[in-house]
PDB file of C-alpha atoms in Angstrom:
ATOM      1  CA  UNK A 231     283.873  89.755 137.851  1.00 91.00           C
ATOM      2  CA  UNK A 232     286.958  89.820 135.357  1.00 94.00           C
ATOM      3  CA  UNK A 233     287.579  93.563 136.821  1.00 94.00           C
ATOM      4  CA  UNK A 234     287.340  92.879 140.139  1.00 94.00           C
ATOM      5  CA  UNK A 235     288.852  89.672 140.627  1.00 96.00           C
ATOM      6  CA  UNK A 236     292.088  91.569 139.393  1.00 96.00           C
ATOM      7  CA  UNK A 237     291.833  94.220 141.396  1.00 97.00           C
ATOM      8  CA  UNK A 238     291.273  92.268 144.795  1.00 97.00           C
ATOM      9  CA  UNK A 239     294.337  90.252 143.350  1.00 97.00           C
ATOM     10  CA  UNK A 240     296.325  93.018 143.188  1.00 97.00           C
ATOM     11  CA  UNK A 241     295.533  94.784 146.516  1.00 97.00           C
ATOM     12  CA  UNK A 242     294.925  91.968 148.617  1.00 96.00           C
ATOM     13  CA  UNK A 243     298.484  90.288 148.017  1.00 96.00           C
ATOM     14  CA  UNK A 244     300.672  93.476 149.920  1.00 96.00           C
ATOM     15  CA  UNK A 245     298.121  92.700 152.888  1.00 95.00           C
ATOM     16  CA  UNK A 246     298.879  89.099 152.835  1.00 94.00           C
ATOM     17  CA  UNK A 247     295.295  87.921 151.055  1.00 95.00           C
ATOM     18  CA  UNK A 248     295.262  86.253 148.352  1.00 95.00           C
ATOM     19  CA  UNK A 249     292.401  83.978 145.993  1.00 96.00           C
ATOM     20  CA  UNK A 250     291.733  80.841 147.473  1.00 95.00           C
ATOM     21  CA  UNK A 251     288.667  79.422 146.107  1.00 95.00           C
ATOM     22  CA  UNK A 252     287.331  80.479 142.258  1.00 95.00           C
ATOM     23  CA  UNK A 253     283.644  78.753 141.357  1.00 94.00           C
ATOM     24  CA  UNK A 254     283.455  81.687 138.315  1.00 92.00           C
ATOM     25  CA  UNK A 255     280.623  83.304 139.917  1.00 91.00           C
ATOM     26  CA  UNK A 256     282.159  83.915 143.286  1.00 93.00           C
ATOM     27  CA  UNK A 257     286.147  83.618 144.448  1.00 95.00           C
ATOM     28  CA  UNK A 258     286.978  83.182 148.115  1.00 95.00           C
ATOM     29  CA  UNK A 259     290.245  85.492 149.187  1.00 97.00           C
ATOM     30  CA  UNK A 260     291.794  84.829 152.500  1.00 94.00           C
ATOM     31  CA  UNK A 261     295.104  83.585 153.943  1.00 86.00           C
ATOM     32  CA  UNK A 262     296.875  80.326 153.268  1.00 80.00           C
ATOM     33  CA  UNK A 263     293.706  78.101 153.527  1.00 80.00           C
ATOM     34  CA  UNK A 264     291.064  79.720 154.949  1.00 88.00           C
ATOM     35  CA  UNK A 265     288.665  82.352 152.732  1.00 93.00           C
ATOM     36  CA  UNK A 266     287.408  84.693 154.619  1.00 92.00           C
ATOM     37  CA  UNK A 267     286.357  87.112 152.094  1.00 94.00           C
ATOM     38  CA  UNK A 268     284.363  86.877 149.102  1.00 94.00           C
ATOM     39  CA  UNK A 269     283.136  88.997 145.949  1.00 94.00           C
ATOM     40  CA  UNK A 270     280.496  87.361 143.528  1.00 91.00           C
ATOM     41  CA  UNK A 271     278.457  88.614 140.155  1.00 86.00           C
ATOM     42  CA  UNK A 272     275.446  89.795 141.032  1.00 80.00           C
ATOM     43  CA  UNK A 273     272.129  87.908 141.093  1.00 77.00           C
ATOM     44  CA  UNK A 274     270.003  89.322 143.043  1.00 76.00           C
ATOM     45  CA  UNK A 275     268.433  92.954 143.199  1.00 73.00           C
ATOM     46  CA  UNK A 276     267.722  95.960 141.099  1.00 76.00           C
ATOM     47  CA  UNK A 277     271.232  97.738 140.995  1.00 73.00           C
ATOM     48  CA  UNK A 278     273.921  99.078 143.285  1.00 73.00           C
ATOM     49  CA  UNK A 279     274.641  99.527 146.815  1.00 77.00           C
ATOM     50  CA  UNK A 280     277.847 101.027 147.298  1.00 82.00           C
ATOM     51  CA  UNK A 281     279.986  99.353 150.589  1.00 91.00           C
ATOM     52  CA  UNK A 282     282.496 100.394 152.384  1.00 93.00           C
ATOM     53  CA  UNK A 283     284.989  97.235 153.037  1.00 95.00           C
ATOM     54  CA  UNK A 284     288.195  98.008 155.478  1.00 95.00           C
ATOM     55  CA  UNK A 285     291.184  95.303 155.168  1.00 95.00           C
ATOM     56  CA  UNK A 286     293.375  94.957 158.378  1.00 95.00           C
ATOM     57  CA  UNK A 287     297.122  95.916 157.051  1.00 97.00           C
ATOM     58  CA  UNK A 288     299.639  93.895 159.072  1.00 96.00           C
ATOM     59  CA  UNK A 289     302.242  97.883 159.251  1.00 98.00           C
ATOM     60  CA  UNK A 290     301.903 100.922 157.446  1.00 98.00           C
ATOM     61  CA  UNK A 291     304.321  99.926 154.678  1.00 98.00           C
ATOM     62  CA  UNK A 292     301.650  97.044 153.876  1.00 98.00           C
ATOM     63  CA  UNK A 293     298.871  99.975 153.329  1.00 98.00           C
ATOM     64  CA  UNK A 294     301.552 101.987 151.119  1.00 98.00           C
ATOM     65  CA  UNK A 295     301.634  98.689 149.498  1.00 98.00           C
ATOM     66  CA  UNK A 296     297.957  98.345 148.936  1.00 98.00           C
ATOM     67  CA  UNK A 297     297.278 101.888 147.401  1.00 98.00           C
ATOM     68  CA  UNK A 298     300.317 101.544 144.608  1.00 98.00           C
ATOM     69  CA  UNK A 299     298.537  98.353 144.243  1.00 98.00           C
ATOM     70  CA  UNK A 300     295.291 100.036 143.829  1.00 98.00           C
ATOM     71  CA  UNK A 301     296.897 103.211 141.726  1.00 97.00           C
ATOM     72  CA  UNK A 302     298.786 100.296 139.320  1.00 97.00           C
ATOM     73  CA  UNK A 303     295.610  98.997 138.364  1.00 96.00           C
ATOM     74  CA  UNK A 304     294.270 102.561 137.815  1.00 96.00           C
ATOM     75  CA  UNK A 305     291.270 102.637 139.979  1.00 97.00           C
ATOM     76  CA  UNK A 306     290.242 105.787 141.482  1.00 97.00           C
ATOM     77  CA  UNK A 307     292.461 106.760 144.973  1.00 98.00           C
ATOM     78  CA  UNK A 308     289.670 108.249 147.530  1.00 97.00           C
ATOM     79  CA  UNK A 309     292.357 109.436 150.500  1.00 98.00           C
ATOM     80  CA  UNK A 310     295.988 108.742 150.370  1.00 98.00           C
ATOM     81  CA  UNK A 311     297.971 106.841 152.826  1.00 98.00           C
ATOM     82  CA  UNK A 312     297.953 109.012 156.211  1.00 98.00           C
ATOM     83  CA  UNK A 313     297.266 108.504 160.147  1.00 98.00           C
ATOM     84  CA  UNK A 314     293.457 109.462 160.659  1.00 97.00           C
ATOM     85  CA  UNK A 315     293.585 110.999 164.280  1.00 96.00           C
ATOM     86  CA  UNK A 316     289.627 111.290 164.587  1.00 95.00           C
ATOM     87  CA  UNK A 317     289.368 107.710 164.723  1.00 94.00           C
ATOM     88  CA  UNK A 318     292.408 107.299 167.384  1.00 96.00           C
ATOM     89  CA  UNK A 319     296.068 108.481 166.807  1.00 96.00           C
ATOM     90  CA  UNK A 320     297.805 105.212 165.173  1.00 97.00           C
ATOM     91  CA  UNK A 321     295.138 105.224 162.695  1.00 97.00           C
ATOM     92  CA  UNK A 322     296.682 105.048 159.842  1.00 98.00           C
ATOM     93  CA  UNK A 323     294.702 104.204 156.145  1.00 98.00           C
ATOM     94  CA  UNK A 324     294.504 104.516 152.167  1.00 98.00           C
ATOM     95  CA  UNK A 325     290.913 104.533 151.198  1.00 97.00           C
ATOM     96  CA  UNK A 326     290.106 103.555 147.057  1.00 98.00           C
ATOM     97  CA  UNK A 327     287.368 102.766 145.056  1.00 96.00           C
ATOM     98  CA  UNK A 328     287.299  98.986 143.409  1.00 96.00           C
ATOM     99  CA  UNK A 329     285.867  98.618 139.623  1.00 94.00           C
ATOM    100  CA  UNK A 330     282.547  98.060 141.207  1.00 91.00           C
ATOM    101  CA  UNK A 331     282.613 101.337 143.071  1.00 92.00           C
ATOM    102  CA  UNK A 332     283.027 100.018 146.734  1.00 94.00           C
ATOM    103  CA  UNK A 333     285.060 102.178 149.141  1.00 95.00           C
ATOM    104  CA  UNK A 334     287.967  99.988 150.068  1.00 97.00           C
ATOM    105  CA  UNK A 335     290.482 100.713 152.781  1.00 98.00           C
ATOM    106  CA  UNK A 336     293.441  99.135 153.555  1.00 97.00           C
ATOM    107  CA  UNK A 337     294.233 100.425 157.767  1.00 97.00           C
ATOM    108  CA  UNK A 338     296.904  99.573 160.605  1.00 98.00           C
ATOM    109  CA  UNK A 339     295.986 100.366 163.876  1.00 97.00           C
ATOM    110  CA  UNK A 340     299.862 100.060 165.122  1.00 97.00           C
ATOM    111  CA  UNK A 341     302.162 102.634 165.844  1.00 95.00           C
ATOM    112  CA  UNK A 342     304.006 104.141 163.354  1.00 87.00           C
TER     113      UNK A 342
END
């Protein structure tokens, strides 16, 4: 949890998240007073599932933001910043992996 809470600290904040509720075993991220996403420990189940969790990013300077975030803490970078034209043409994403080996990406779907 330790790991991960700073992590989602770090990233979350150029995005505009940040922690809003902490009850140890689960902490509630989300924007001035509203959480409206959560990590946990787990309790349940025999291992790992790995997810893929995509963070709206307000402008592309907010995902540039998010992966020196991501690269300060020294997780793993998957894809750096850059417009993904398969999914449309303002797509525009960072993709890393979080200490519990999630695929998290930070995207803006505005115009550059």
């Amino acid at each position: 949890m330790a790991a991960s809470a700073s992590f989602y600290d770090s990233v979350l904040a150029p995005l505009g998240g940040r922690r809003i509720m902490d009850f140890g075993v689960a902490i509630g991220y989300g924007t001035p007073d509203r959480p409206d996403f959560w990590i946990g420990a787990q309790a349940t189940g025999d291992g790992f599932r790995e997810s893929h969790i995509a963070l709206a990013a307000p402008d592309r300077t907010a995902v540039l933001a998010f992966c020196e975030a991501a690269r300060a803490v020294g997780v793993t970078i998957l894809h750096e910043p850059r417009v993904w034209p398969e999914y449309h043409e303002h797509y525009y994403a960072a993709f890393v992996r979080d200490p519990d080996g999630n695929n998290v990406e930070a995207v803006c779907h505005l115009p550059g």
